[in-house]
CSV table of C-alpha atoms in Angstrom, one decimal:
chain,number,residue,atom,x,y,z
O,1,MET,CA,0.0,0.0,0.0
O,2,LYS,CA,2.9,2.4,0.9
O,3,LYS,CA,4.2,1.9,-2.7
O,4,GLN,CA,1.0,3.3,-4.1
O,5,ILE,CA,1.1,6.5,-2.1
O,6,PRO,CA,3.1,8.6,-4.7
O,7,ALA,CA,0.7,7.5,-7.5
O,8,MET,CA,-2.3,8.3,-5.4
O,9,VAL,CA,-0.9,11.8,-4.5
O,10,VAL,CA,-0.2,12.6,-8.2
O,11,ALA,CA,-3.6,11.4,-9.3
O,12,LEU,CA,-5.4,13.3,-6.5
O,13,SER,CA,-3.4,16.5,-7.4
O,14,ILE,CA,-4.4,16.2,-11.1
O,15,LEU,CA,-8.0,15.7,-10.1
O,16,ALA,CA,-7.9,18.7,-7.7
O,17,VAL,CA,-6.4,20.9,-10.4
O,18,TRP,CA,-8.9,19.7,-12.9
O,19,GLN,CA,-11.8,20.3,-10.5
O,20,PHE,CA,-10.5,23.8,-9.8
O,21,ILE,CA,-10.2,24.7,-13.6
O,22,ALA,CA,-13.6,23.2,-14.4
O,23,MET,CA,-15.3,25.1,-11.7
O,24,GLY,CA,-13.5,28.3,-12.9
O,25,MET,CA,-14.6,27.7,-16.5
O,26,ASP,CA,-18.1,26.7,-15.5
O,27,ALA,CA,-18.8,25.2,-18.9
O,28,ALA,CA,-19.6,21.5,-18.3
O,29,TYR,CA,-20.3,20.9,-22.0
O,30,ILE,CA,-16.6,21.6,-22.7
O,31,LEU,CA,-14.8,20.6,-19.5
O,32,PRO,CA,-16.9,18.8,-16.9
O,33,SER,CA,-15.4,18.6,-13.4
O,34,PRO,CA,-14.5,15.2,-11.9
O,35,ILE,CA,-17.4,15.5,-9.5
O,36,GLN,CA,-19.8,16.1,-12.3
O,37,ILE,CA,-18.4,13.0,-14.1
O,38,VAL,CA,-18.8,10.8,-11.0
O,39,GLN,CA,-22.4,12.1,-10.6
O,40,LYS,CA,-23.1,11.2,-14.3
O,41,ILE,CA,-21.7,7.7,-13.8
O,42,TRP,CA,-23.9,7.3,-10.7
O,43,GLU,CA,-27.0,8.6,-12.5
O,44,CYS,CA,-26.5,6.4,-15.6
O,45,LYS,CA,-24.9,3.4,-13.8
O,46,LYS,CA,-27.6,1.0,-14.9
O,47,VAL,CA,-27.4,1.6,-18.6
O,48,LEU,CA,-23.6,2.1,-18.6
O,49,LEU,CA,-22.8,-1.0,-16.6
O,50,THR,CA,-25.5,-3.4,-17.9
O,51,VAL,CA,-25.8,-2.4,-21.5
O,52,HIS,CA,-22.8,-0.5,-22.8
O,53,LEU,CA,-20.0,-2.0,-20.7
O,54,PRO,CA,-20.8,-5.6,-21.6
O,55,ALA,CA,-21.1,-4.7,-25.3
O,56,THR,CA,-17.6,-3.1,-25.2
O,57,ALA,CA,-16.2,-5.9,-23.0
O,58,VAL,CA,-17.4,-8.6,-25.6
O,59,ILE,CA,-15.7,-6.8,-28.5
O,60,THR,CA,-12.5,-6.2,-26.4
O,61,GLY,CA,-12.4,-9.8,-25.2
O,62,ILE,CA,-12.9,-11.3,-28.7
O,63,GLY,CA,-10.5,-8.8,-30.2
O,64,LEU,CA,-7.9,-9.4,-27.6
O,65,LEU,CA,-8.2,-13.2,-27.9
O,66,ILE,CA,-7.8,-13.1,-31.7
O,67,SER,CA,-4.9,-10.7,-31.3
O,68,VAL,CA,-3.1,-12.9,-28.8
O,69,VAL,CA,-3.6,-16.1,-30.9
O,70,LEU,CA,-2.6,-14.3,-34.2
O,71,GLY,CA,0.3,-12.5,-32.5
O,72,LEU,CA,1.6,-15.8,-31.0
O,73,ALA,CA,1.2,-17.7,-34.3
O,74,LEU,CA,3.1,-15.0,-36.2
O,75,ALA,CA,5.8,-14.8,-33.6
O,76,ILE,CA,6.3,-18.6,-33.7
O,77,LEU,CA,6.3,-18.7,-37.5
O,78,MET,CA,8.9,-15.9,-37.7
O,79,ASP,CA,11.0,-17.6,-35.0
O,80,SER,CA,10.9,-20.9,-36.8
O,81,ASN,CA,12.3,-19.8,-40.1
O,82,ALA,CA,14.5,-16.8,-41.1
O,83,MET,CA,12.9,-16.6,-44.5
O,84,ILE,CA,9.4,-16.3,-43.0
O,85,GLU,CA,10.7,-13.6,-40.6
O,86,ARG,CA,12.2,-11.6,-43.5
O,87,GLY,CA,8.9,-11.9,-45.4
O,88,LEU,CA,6.5,-11.1,-42.6
O,89,TYR,CA,8.3,-8.6,-40.4
O,90,PRO,CA,8.1,-5.6,-42.9
O,91,VAL,CA,4.4,-6.4,-43.6
O,92,ILE,CA,3.6,-6.4,-39.8
O,93,ILE,CA,5.4,-3.1,-39.4
O,94,ALA,CA,3.6,-1.7,-42.4
O,95,SER,CA,0.2,-2.8,-40.9
O,96,GLN,CA,0.8,-0.3,-38.1
O,97,THR,CA,1.3,2.6,-40.5
O,98,ILE,CA,-2.3,2.4,-41.6
O,99,PRO,CA,-4.4,5.1,-39.9
O,100,THR,CA,-7.0,3.0,-38.1
O,101,THR,CA,-9.6,5.7,-38.0
O,102,ALA,CA,-9.3,6.1,-41.8
O,103,ILE,CA,-9.7,2.4,-42.6
O,104,ALA,CA,-12.3,1.5,-39.9
O,105,PRO,CA,-15.3,2.8,-42.0
O,106,LEU,CA,-14.3,0.2,-44.6
O,107,PHE,CA,-14.7,-2.5,-42.0
O,108,VAL,CA,-18.2,-1.1,-41.3
O,109,LEU,CA,-18.9,-1.4,-45.1
O,110,TRP,CA,-17.6,-5.0,-45.1
O,111,PHE,CA,-19.2,-6.3,-41.8
O,112,GLY,CA,-22.0,-3.8,-41.3
O,113,TYR,CA,-22.9,-2.9,-37.7
O,114,SER,CA,-22.1,-6.4,-36.4
O,115,ILE,CA,-19.4,-6.7,-33.7
O,116,TRP,CA,-16.9,-8.0,-36.3
O,117,SER,CA,-16.2,-4.5,-37.8
O,118,LYS,CA,-15.3,-3.4,-34.2
O,119,VAL,CA,-13.4,-6.6,-33.5
O,120,LEU,CA,-11.3,-6.1,-36.7
O,121,VAL,CA,-10.3,-2.5,-35.6
O,122,THR,CA,-9.4,-3.9,-32.2
O,123,VAL,CA,-7.3,-6.7,-33.7
O,124,LEU,CA,-5.5,-4.3,-36.1
O,125,ILE,CA,-4.4,-2.2,-33.2
O,126,THR,CA,-3.7,-4.9,-30.7
O,127,PHE,CA,-1.9,-7.8,-32.4
O,128,PHE,CA,1.2,-5.7,-33.1
O,129,PRO,CA,2.6,-5.5,-29.6
O,130,VAL,CA,1.9,-9.2,-29.0
O,131,VAL,CA,3.7,-10.4,-32.1
O,132,ILE,CA,6.7,-8.0,-31.7
O,133,ALA,CA,7.2,-8.6,-27.9
O,134,VAL,CA,6.8,-12.4,-28.1
O,135,PHE,CA,9.1,-12.6,-31.1
O,136,ASP,CA,11.7,-10.5,-29.3
O,137,GLY,CA,11.2,-12.8,-26.3
O,138,PHE,CA,12.0,-15.9,-28.4
O,139,LYS,CA,15.1,-14.1,-29.7
O,140,ALA,CA,16.2,-13.4,-26.1
O,141,THR,CA,16.8,-17.1,-25.6
O,142,LYS,CA,20.4,-17.6,-24.4
O,143,ARG,CA,22.5,-19.4,-27.0
O,144,GLU,CA,24.5,-21.2,-24.4
O,145,MET,CA,21.3,-22.7,-22.9
O,146,GLU,CA,20.2,-23.8,-26.3
O,147,GLU,CA,23.5,-25.4,-27.0
O,148,LEU,CA,23.5,-27.1,-23.6
O,149,LEU,CA,20.1,-28.7,-24.4
O,150,LEU,CA,21.5,-29.8,-27.8
O,151,THR,CA,24.3,-31.6,-26.0
O,152,TYR,CA,21.6,-33.4,-24.0
O,153,GLY,CA,20.1,-34.6,-27.3
O,154,ALA,CA,17.2,-32.0,-27.4
O,155,THR,CA,15.2,-31.6,-30.6
O,156,LYS,CA,14.1,-28.3,-32.0
O,157,ARG,CA,10.7,-28.9,-30.5
O,158,ASP,CA,12.2,-29.7,-27.1
O,159,ILE,CA,14.2,-26.4,-27.3
O,160,PHE,CA,11.0,-24.5,-28.1
O,161,ILE,CA,8.9,-26.0,-25.4
O,162,ARG,CA,11.5,-26.2,-22.6
O,163,LEU,CA,13.5,-23.1,-23.3
O,164,LYS,CA,12.0,-20.6,-25.7
O,165,ILE,CA,8.5,-20.5,-24.2
O,166,PRO,CA,9.7,-19.9,-20.6
O,167,THR,CA,12.2,-17.3,-21.8
O,168,ALA,CA,9.5,-15.5,-23.8
O,169,LEU,CA,6.9,-15.5,-20.9
O,170,PRO,CA,8.0,-12.2,-19.4
O,171,ALA,CA,7.7,-10.6,-22.8
O,172,PHE,CA,4.3,-12.2,-23.4
O,173,PHE,CA,2.9,-10.8,-20.1
O,174,SER,CA,4.3,-7.3,-21.0
O,175,ALA,CA,2.6,-7.6,-24.4
O,176,ILE,CA,-0.7,-8.6,-22.8
O,177,LYS,CA,-0.4,-5.6,-20.5
O,178,MET,CA,0.1,-3.3,-23.5
O,179,ALA,CA,-2.6,-5.0,-25.5
O,180,ILE,CA,-5.4,-4.6,-23.0
O,181,PRO,CA,-5.6,-0.8,-23.1
O,182,LEU,CA,-5.0,-0.9,-26.8
O,183,SER,CA,-7.9,-3.3,-27.3
O,184,LEU,CA,-10.2,-1.1,-25.3
O,185,ILE,CA,-9.2,1.9,-27.5
O,186,GLY,CA,-9.8,-0.2,-30.6
O,187,ALA,CA,-13.2,-1.3,-29.4
O,188,ALA,CA,-14.1,2.3,-28.5
O,189,ILE,CA,-12.9,3.6,-31.9
O,190,GLY,CA,-15.0,0.9,-33.6
O,191,GLU,CA,-18.0,1.8,-31.7
O,192,TRP,CA,-17.5,5.5,-32.5
O,193,LEU,CA,-17.6,4.7,-36.2
O,194,GLY,CA,-20.7,2.6,-36.1
O,195,ALA,CA,-22.5,0.8,-33.4
O,196,GLN,CA,-25.8,0.7,-31.5
O,197,GLU,CA,-24.4,0.0,-28.1
O,198,GLY,CA,-21.1,0.1,-26.3
O,199,LEU,CA,-19.2,2.7,-24.3
O,200,GLY,CA,-17.7,4.3,-27.4
O,201,TYR,CA,-21.1,4.6,-28.9
O,202,TYR,CA,-22.5,6.1,-25.7
O,203,SER,CA,-19.7,8.6,-25.6
O,204,LYS,CA,-20.4,9.7,-29.2
O,205,ARG,CA,-24.1,10.0,-28.5
O,206,MET,CA,-23.5,12.2,-25.5
O,207,MET,CA,-21.2,14.4,-27.6
O,208,THR,CA,-24.0,15.1,-30.0
O,209,GLN,CA,-26.1,16.2,-27.0
O,210,LEU,CA,-23.3,18.5,-25.7
O,211,ASP,CA,-23.2,16.5,-22.5
O,212,GLY,CA,-19.5,16.8,-21.4
O,213,ALA,CA,-19.9,14.6,-18.3
O,214,GLY,CA,-21.7,12.0,-20.5
O,215,VAL,CA,-18.7,12.0,-22.9
O,216,PHE,CA,-16.3,11.5,-20.0
O,217,ALA,CA,-18.3,8.9,-18.0
O,218,PRO,CA,-17.7,6.0,-20.4
O,219,VAL,CA,-14.0,7.0,-20.8
O,220,VAL,CA,-13.6,6.8,-17.0
O,221,ILE,CA,-15.2,3.3,-17.0
O,222,LEU,CA,-12.9,2.3,-19.9
O,223,SER,CA,-9.9,3.5,-17.9
O,224,LEU,CA,-11.0,1.7,-14.8
O,225,LEU,CA,-11.6,-1.5,-16.8
O,226,ALA,CA,-8.1,-1.3,-18.3
O,227,MET,CA,-6.5,-0.6,-14.9
O,228,VAL,CA,-8.2,-3.5,-13.2
O,229,SER,CA,-7.4,-5.9,-16.1
O,230,VAL,CA,-3.8,-4.9,-16.2
O,231,MET,CA,-3.6,-5.4,-12.4
O,232,CYS,CA,-5.1,-8.9,-12.7
O,233,ILE,CA,-2.5,-9.7,-15.4
O,234,SER,CA,0.3,-8.4,-13.2
O,235,PHE,CA,-0.9,-10.5,-10.3
O,236,ILE,CA,-0.9,-13.6,-12.5
O,237,GLU,CA,2.5,-12.6,-13.9
O,238,ASN,CA,4.0,-12.4,-10.5
O,239,LYS,CA,2.6,-15.8,-9.6
O,240,VAL,CA,3.7,-17.4,-12.8
O,241,ILE,CA,7.2,-15.9,-13.3
O,242,ASN,CA,8.9,-15.2,-10.1
O,243,TRP,CA,12.2,-16.1,-11.7
O,244,ARG,CA,12.3,-13.0,-14.1
O,245,ARG,CA,15.4,-11.5,-12.4
O,246,GLU,CA,17.3,-14.7,-13.0
O,247,LEU,CA,17.2,-14.4,-16.8
L,1,MET,CA,39.9,-43.4,-24.5
L,2,LEU,CA,39.3,-40.1,-26.3
L,3,GLU,CA,41.6,-39.5,-29.2
L,4,PHE,CA,41.9,-36.5,-31.5
L,5,GLN,CA,43.6,-37.5,-34.8
L,6,ASN,CA,44.9,-34.6,-36.9
L,7,VAL,CA,41.8,-32.6,-36.3
L,8,THR,CA,41.5,-29.3,-38.2
L,9,PHE,CA,38.7,-26.9,-37.6
L,10,ARG,CA,38.0,-23.4,-38.9
L,11,TYR,CA,35.0,-21.2,-37.9
L,12,PRO,CA,33.1,-20.1,-41.1
L,13,GLU,CA,33.7,-16.4,-40.3
L,14,ASP,CA,37.5,-16.9,-39.8
L,15,LYS,CA,40.1,-17.1,-42.5
L,16,GLU,CA,42.5,-19.2,-40.6
L,17,PRO,CA,41.8,-22.5,-38.8
L,18,ILE,CA,41.7,-22.3,-35.0
L,19,LEU,CA,42.9,-25.9,-34.7
L,20,GLU,CA,45.3,-27.4,-37.2
L,21,ASN,CA,46.1,-31.1,-37.3
L,22,LEU,CA,45.6,-31.4,-33.6
L,23,SER,CA,46.3,-34.8,-32.0
L,24,PHE,CA,46.0,-35.8,-28.4
L,25,GLN,CA,44.6,-38.5,-26.2
L,26,VAL,CA,42.8,-38.6,-22.9
L,27,LYS,CA,42.8,-42.0,-21.1
L,28,ASP,CA,39.8,-43.4,-19.3
L,29,GLY,CA,39.7,-42.3,-15.7
L,30,ASP,CA,42.0,-39.3,-16.3
L,31,PHE,CA,41.5,-35.9,-14.8
L,32,ALA,CA,43.0,-33.9,-17.6
L,33,SER,CA,43.2,-30.1,-17.7
L,34,ILE,CA,43.7,-27.9,-20.7
L,35,ILE,CA,45.4,-24.5,-20.0
L,36,GLY,CA,46.0,-21.7,-22.4
L,37,SER,CA,45.1,-18.1,-22.9
L,38,SER,CA,41.7,-16.9,-24.0
L,39,GLY,CA,40.7,-17.2,-27.7
L,40,CYS,CA,43.1,-20.0,-28.3
L,41,GLY,CA,40.5,-22.6,-29.1
L,42,LYS,CA,40.1,-24.5,-25.8
L,43,SER,CA,36.4,-24.3,-25.8
L,44,THR,CA,36.4,-25.2,-29.5
L,45,ILE,CA,37.8,-28.6,-28.5
L,46,PHE,CA,34.8,-29.1,-26.3
L,47,ARG,CA,32.4,-28.0,-29.1
L,48,LEU,CA,33.9,-30.6,-31.4
L,49,ILE,CA,33.7,-33.3,-28.8
L,50,ASN,CA,30.1,-32.3,-28.0
L,51,GLY,CA,29.1,-32.5,-31.7
L,52,LEU,CA,28.2,-28.8,-31.8
L,53,GLU,CA,30.8,-28.3,-34.5
L,54,LYS,CA,32.2,-30.8,-37.0
L,55,PRO,CA,35.9,-30.9,-37.9
L,56,GLN,CA,36.9,-30.1,-41.5
L,57,GLN,CA,39.7,-32.7,-41.4
L,58,GLY,CA,40.7,-35.5,-39.1
L,59,GLN,CA,38.6,-37.5,-36.7
L,60,ILE,CA,37.7,-37.7,-33.1
L,61,LEU,CA,37.7,-41.3,-31.8
L,62,VAL,CA,36.3,-42.9,-28.7
L,63,ASN,CA,38.0,-46.3,-28.0
L,64,GLY,CA,38.9,-46.4,-31.7
L,65,GLU,CA,35.4,-45.7,-33.0
L,66,PRO,CA,34.3,-42.3,-34.4
L,67,ILE,CA,32.6,-40.2,-31.8
L,68,GLU,CA,29.5,-39.7,-33.9
L,69,LYS,CA,28.7,-43.4,-33.4
L,70,GLN,CA,28.8,-43.1,-29.6
L,71,ARG,CA,25.6,-42.5,-27.8
L,72,ARG,CA,25.8,-40.2,-24.8
L,73,TYR,CA,29.6,-40.5,-24.4
L,74,THR,CA,30.1,-36.9,-23.1
L,75,ALA,CA,28.4,-34.5,-20.8
L,76,PHE,CA,29.1,-30.8,-20.8
L,77,MET,CA,29.3,-28.3,-17.9
L,78,PRO,CA,29.7,-24.7,-19.1
L,79,GLN,CA,31.3,-21.8,-17.3
L,80,LYS,CA,28.0,-20.4,-16.1
L,81,ASP,CA,25.8,-22.8,-14.2
L,82,LEU,CA,23.0,-22.3,-16.8
L,83,LEU,CA,20.4,-23.7,-14.5
L,84,PHE,CA,16.9,-23.1,-15.7
L,85,PRO,CA,15.4,-20.5,-13.3
L,86,TRP,CA,11.8,-21.6,-14.0
L,87,CYS,CA,12.6,-25.2,-12.9
L,88,THR,CA,13.2,-26.6,-9.4
L,89,ILE,CA,16.5,-28.2,-8.6
L,90,GLU,CA,14.9,-31.6,-9.2
L,91,LYS,CA,13.5,-30.5,-12.5
L,92,ASN,CA,16.9,-29.1,-13.6
L,93,LEU,CA,18.5,-32.4,-12.6
L,94,THR,CA,16.1,-34.6,-14.4
L,95,LEU,CA,16.0,-32.5,-17.6
L,96,PRO,CA,18.7,-34.4,-19.4
L,97,MET,CA,17.1,-37.7,-18.5
L,98,GLU,CA,13.7,-36.5,-19.7
L,99,LEU,CA,15.2,-35.6,-23.0
L,100,GLN,CA,16.7,-39.0,-23.2
L,101,LYS,CA,13.2,-40.5,-22.5
L,102,ILE,CA,14.5,-42.3,-19.4
L,103,PRO,CA,11.5,-43.6,-17.4
L,104,LYS,CA,10.3,-41.3,-14.6
L,105,GLU,CA,11.0,-43.8,-11.8
L,106,GLU,CA,14.6,-44.1,-12.9
L,107,GLN,CA,14.9,-40.4,-13.2
L,108,LYS,CA,13.7,-39.9,-9.6
L,109,LYS,CA,16.0,-42.7,-8.4
L,110,GLN,CA,19.1,-41.3,-10.1
L,111,CYS,CA,18.3,-37.8,-9.0
L,112,THR,CA,17.9,-38.8,-5.4
L,113,ALA,CA,21.2,-40.7,-5.4
L,114,VAL,CA,23.1,-37.7,-6.9
L,115,LEU,CA,21.4,-35.2,-4.5
L,116,GLU,CA,22.4,-37.4,-1.6
L,117,GLN,CA,26.0,-37.7,-2.9
L,118,ILE,CA,26.4,-33.9,-3.3
L,119,GLY,CA,24.7,-33.3,0.1
L,120,MET,CA,21.8,-31.3,-1.3
L,121,THR,CA,18.8,-33.5,-0.7
L,122,GLU,CA,16.9,-30.8,1.2
L,123,TYR,CA,17.2,-28.4,-1.8
L,124,ARG,CA,15.3,-30.7,-4.1
L,125,ASN,CA,12.3,-28.5,-4.4
L,126,LYS,CA,14.1,-25.1,-4.2
L,127,TYR,CA,14.7,-22.8,-7.2
L,128,PRO,CA,18.1,-21.8,-8.4
L,129,ARG,CA,17.6,-18.3,-7.1
L,130,GLU,CA,17.5,-19.7,-3.6
L,131,LEU,CA,21.0,-21.2,-3.9
L,132,SER,CA,24.4,-19.6,-3.5
L,133,GLY,CA,27.0,-19.6,-6.4
L,134,GLY,CA,28.8,-22.6,-5.1
L,135,MET,CA,25.6,-24.6,-4.6
L,136,LYS,CA,24.5,-23.7,-8.1
L,137,GLN,CA,27.8,-25.1,-9.5
L,138,ARG,CA,27.3,-28.3,-7.5
L,139,VAL,CA,23.8,-28.7,-9.0
L,140,ALA,CA,25.2,-27.9,-12.5
L,141,PHE,CA,27.8,-30.6,-11.9
L,142,ALA,CA,25.2,-33.0,-10.7
L,143,ARG,CA,23.1,-32.3,-13.9
L,144,THR,CA,26.2,-33.0,-15.9
L,145,LEU,CA,26.6,-36.4,-14.1
L,146,LEU,CA,23.0,-37.2,-14.8
L,147,ALA,CA,23.4,-36.4,-18.5
L,148,GLY,CA,24.9,-39.9,-18.5
L,149,GLY,CA,28.3,-39.5,-20.2
L,150,SER,CA,31.5,-41.2,-19.1
L,151,LEU,CA,33.6,-38.2,-20.2
L,152,LEU,CA,32.7,-34.9,-18.4
L,153,LEU,CA,33.7,-31.7,-20.2
L,154,LEU,CA,34.0,-28.9,-17.6
L,155,ASP,CA,34.6,-25.5,-19.2
L,156,GLU,CA,36.1,-23.2,-16.5
L,157,PRO,CA,33.3,-24.2,-14.1
L,158,PHE,CA,34.7,-22.3,-11.1
L,159,SER,CA,36.0,-19.1,-12.7
L,160,ALA,CA,33.0,-17.0,-11.6
L,161,LEU,CA,33.2,-18.1,-8.0
L,162,ASP,CA,34.9,-16.2,-5.2
L,163,PHE,CA,38.3,-17.5,-4.0
L,164,LEU,CA,37.2,-19.5,-0.9
L,165,THR,CA,34.2,-21.1,-2.7
L,166,ARG,CA,36.5,-21.9,-5.6
L,167,VAL,CA,39.0,-23.7,-3.3
L,168,GLU,CA,36.2,-25.6,-1.6
L,169,MET,CA,34.7,-26.6,-5.0
L,170,GLN,CA,38.1,-27.8,-6.2
L,171,GLU,CA,38.3,-30.2,-3.3
L,172,TRP,CA,34.7,-31.2,-3.7
L,173,ILE,CA,35.1,-32.0,-7.4
L,174,LEU,CA,38.0,-34.3,-6.7
L,175,GLU,CA,35.8,-36.2,-4.2
L,176,GLN,CA,33.1,-36.5,-6.8
L,177,TRP,CA,35.5,-37.5,-9.6
L,178,SER,CA,36.8,-40.3,-7.4
L,179,TYR,CA,33.3,-41.4,-6.3
L,180,TRP,CA,31.7,-41.5,-9.8
L,181,ASN,CA,34.7,-42.9,-11.5
L,182,LYS,CA,34.4,-40.6,-14.6
L,183,THR,CA,36.9,-39.2,-17.0
L,184,ILE,CA,37.2,-35.4,-16.7
L,185,LEU,CA,38.5,-32.9,-19.3
L,186,PHE,CA,38.8,-29.6,-17.5
L,187,ILE,CA,39.5,-26.2,-19.1
L,188,THR,CA,41.0,-23.5,-16.9
L,189,HIS,CA,43.2,-20.4,-17.0
L,190,ASP,CA,44.6,-21.1,-13.5
L,191,VAL,CA,47.8,-23.1,-13.4
L,192,GLU,CA,47.5,-23.9,-9.7
L,193,GLU,CA,44.0,-25.2,-10.2
L,194,ALA,CA,45.1,-27.4,-13.0
L,195,ILE,CA,48.0,-28.8,-10.9
L,196,PHE,CA,45.8,-29.4,-7.9
L,197,LEU,CA,43.1,-31.2,-9.8
L,198,SER,CA,44.7,-33.0,-12.7
L,199,ASN,CA,46.9,-36.0,-13.3
L,200,ILE,CA,47.7,-34.7,-16.7
L,201,ILE,CA,47.9,-31.1,-18.0
L,202,PHE,CA,47.8,-30.1,-21.7
L,203,THR,CA,49.2,-26.6,-22.4
L,204,ILE,CA,48.5,-24.7,-25.5
L,205,GLN,CA,51.5,-22.8,-26.6
L,206,GLU,CA,50.6,-21.4,-30.0
L,207,CYS,CA,47.6,-20.1,-31.8
L,208,PRO,CA,46.4,-21.7,-34.0
L,209,PHE,CA,47.6,-24.9,-32.4
L,210,SER,CA,48.5,-28.3,-33.7
L,211,THR,CA,50.0,-29.7,-30.6
L,212,MET,CA,49.3,-29.5,-26.9
L,213,LYS,CA,52.2,-30.2,-24.6
L,214,ALA,CA,51.2,-32.9,-22.1
L,215,VAL,CA,52.7,-32.7,-18.6
L,216,ASN,CA,52.1,-35.4,-15.9
L,217,VAL,CA,51.5,-34.1,-12.4
L,218,PRO,CA,53.7,-36.0,-10.0
L,219,LEU,CA,51.1,-36.1,-7.2
L,220,GLN,CA,49.0,-39.0,-5.8
L,221,TYR,CA,45.3,-38.8,-5.0
L,222,PRO,CA,43.8,-37.9,-2.6
L,223,ARG,CA,45.4,-34.5,-2.6
L,224,ASN,CA,45.6,-31.6,-0.2
L,225,ARG,CA,46.7,-28.0,-0.6
L,226,GLU,CA,50.0,-28.7,1.2
L,227,ASP,CA,51.1,-30.7,-1.8
L,228,LEU,CA,51.2,-27.5,-3.8
L,229,ARG,CA,54.1,-26.3,-1.7
L,230,LYS,CA,56.4,-29.2,-2.6
L,231,SER,CA,59.5,-28.2,-4.5
L,232,ASP,CA,58.8,-30.3,-7.6
L,233,ILE,CA,55.3,-28.9,-7.8
L,234,THR,CA,56.4,-25.2,-7.5
L,235,GLN,CA,58.9,-26.0,-10.2
L,236,LEU,CA,56.2,-27.5,-12.4
L,237,LYS,CA,54.1,-24.4,-11.8
L,238,GLU,CA,56.9,-22.2,-12.9
L,239,THR,CA,57.5,-24.4,-16.0
L,240,LEU,CA,53.9,-24.2,-17.0
L,241,ILE,CA,53.8,-20.5,-16.5
L,242,ARG,CA,56.9,-20.1,-18.6
L,243,GLN,CA,55.3,-22.2,-21.4
L,244,LEU,CA,52.2,-20.1,-21.4
L,245,ARG,CA,54.2,-16.9,-21.4
L,246,LYS,CA,56.2,-18.1,-24.3
L,247,LYS,CA,52.9,-18.3,-26.2
L,248,GLU,CA,52.0,-14.7,-25.3
L,249,MET,CA,55.3,-13.5,-26.5
L,250,LEU,CA,55.0,-15.2,-29.9
């Protein structure tokens, strides 16, 4: 708990400054105060938490799952063969130069207002850190350890399972922690561009009504969701890889 | 008996071979040390014996047969312990046997026997991070034993340890060598360590090298540190240092 004090002090200071400025401006449609945002969340808690949050969570979950599977598959493929690495790596990098907000309307054209247009936006944003971090994790395998296993008669498969996977685990967890906020951003962008429910959709709707607190309320929920998810992953990470410093 | 017959080896990125027509023998049951300065190819000899590299010329024989035909003849212990931090000590020890598809019961039995012999039974379920440097090297040596070879290749295994632990480990390794009745080929930079441990010392005097000068150590086992003060041993030490210096001056 003591470790969290500096972060809490910084957060509270920012909120206090924000509250002070918002009260000074007195224009909630432009800059609502933190108290107004909390009040809005409380007023709309039912619709936000039972309708829009689950909708966004489903898109985020599916998008994240696909991104992790795709990212892992690409990382394994690139690690298995240098030719594949040389072929795929530039394409993966190029995929991140595409402006997502520009291409996302195309996804709406392709998949309509179903969740898949939003999932695709999420995947496009999220798979990149997974593939790059896990691939780098595989590359971090110590050559001496690999050679030691070879002297024991290990096959390529043995080396992958017994050495490369454990070595890449810290990178994998870091990738997941990066991917969670990105997948939420992806889902929200997708919902902004075309949806009938979801926190992104709610935020956009509130903007058209010039309800500043209503725009911020789903953003706060998205942030809280990301923080809680990352904390859960960190907890699992600490349980699973308590040997990180030894690498 | 391990025999190098006119072995020549060159790394693909090098213009010159690092070993040229190298021939030497290590008899069964020997504790043989190789001393020489860094970059001279000492570890390359181990890589060739391990099968990690193939000689361009010549052959490596074990009891007259090419080494490629031998199954699990050697076991290698590198300079760093290279214990897998995500595995318990027991898992680290049984790893070579798992890879050799040895039945689980047998793995457990052998692991227990080795842990008892090295006096680390109570550390079975600990992780490497919970062990001191010397203990880690003991476990690494035990893992090398369990890899099943009759020739143990030890590549500067104590170089990273502090002085006292190193001295302790030298005495310990002699006990283990005598108990397990293995042949040991040991790489070191330390002349005194080579003398204390070995019955035969090979010195590398040129780079690239084709011959290694073999010197027998006139000491009986079991040994103690007092032996190192004997006049013929101090003389041997000086001779070996002179030989190594000659290489540096070349």
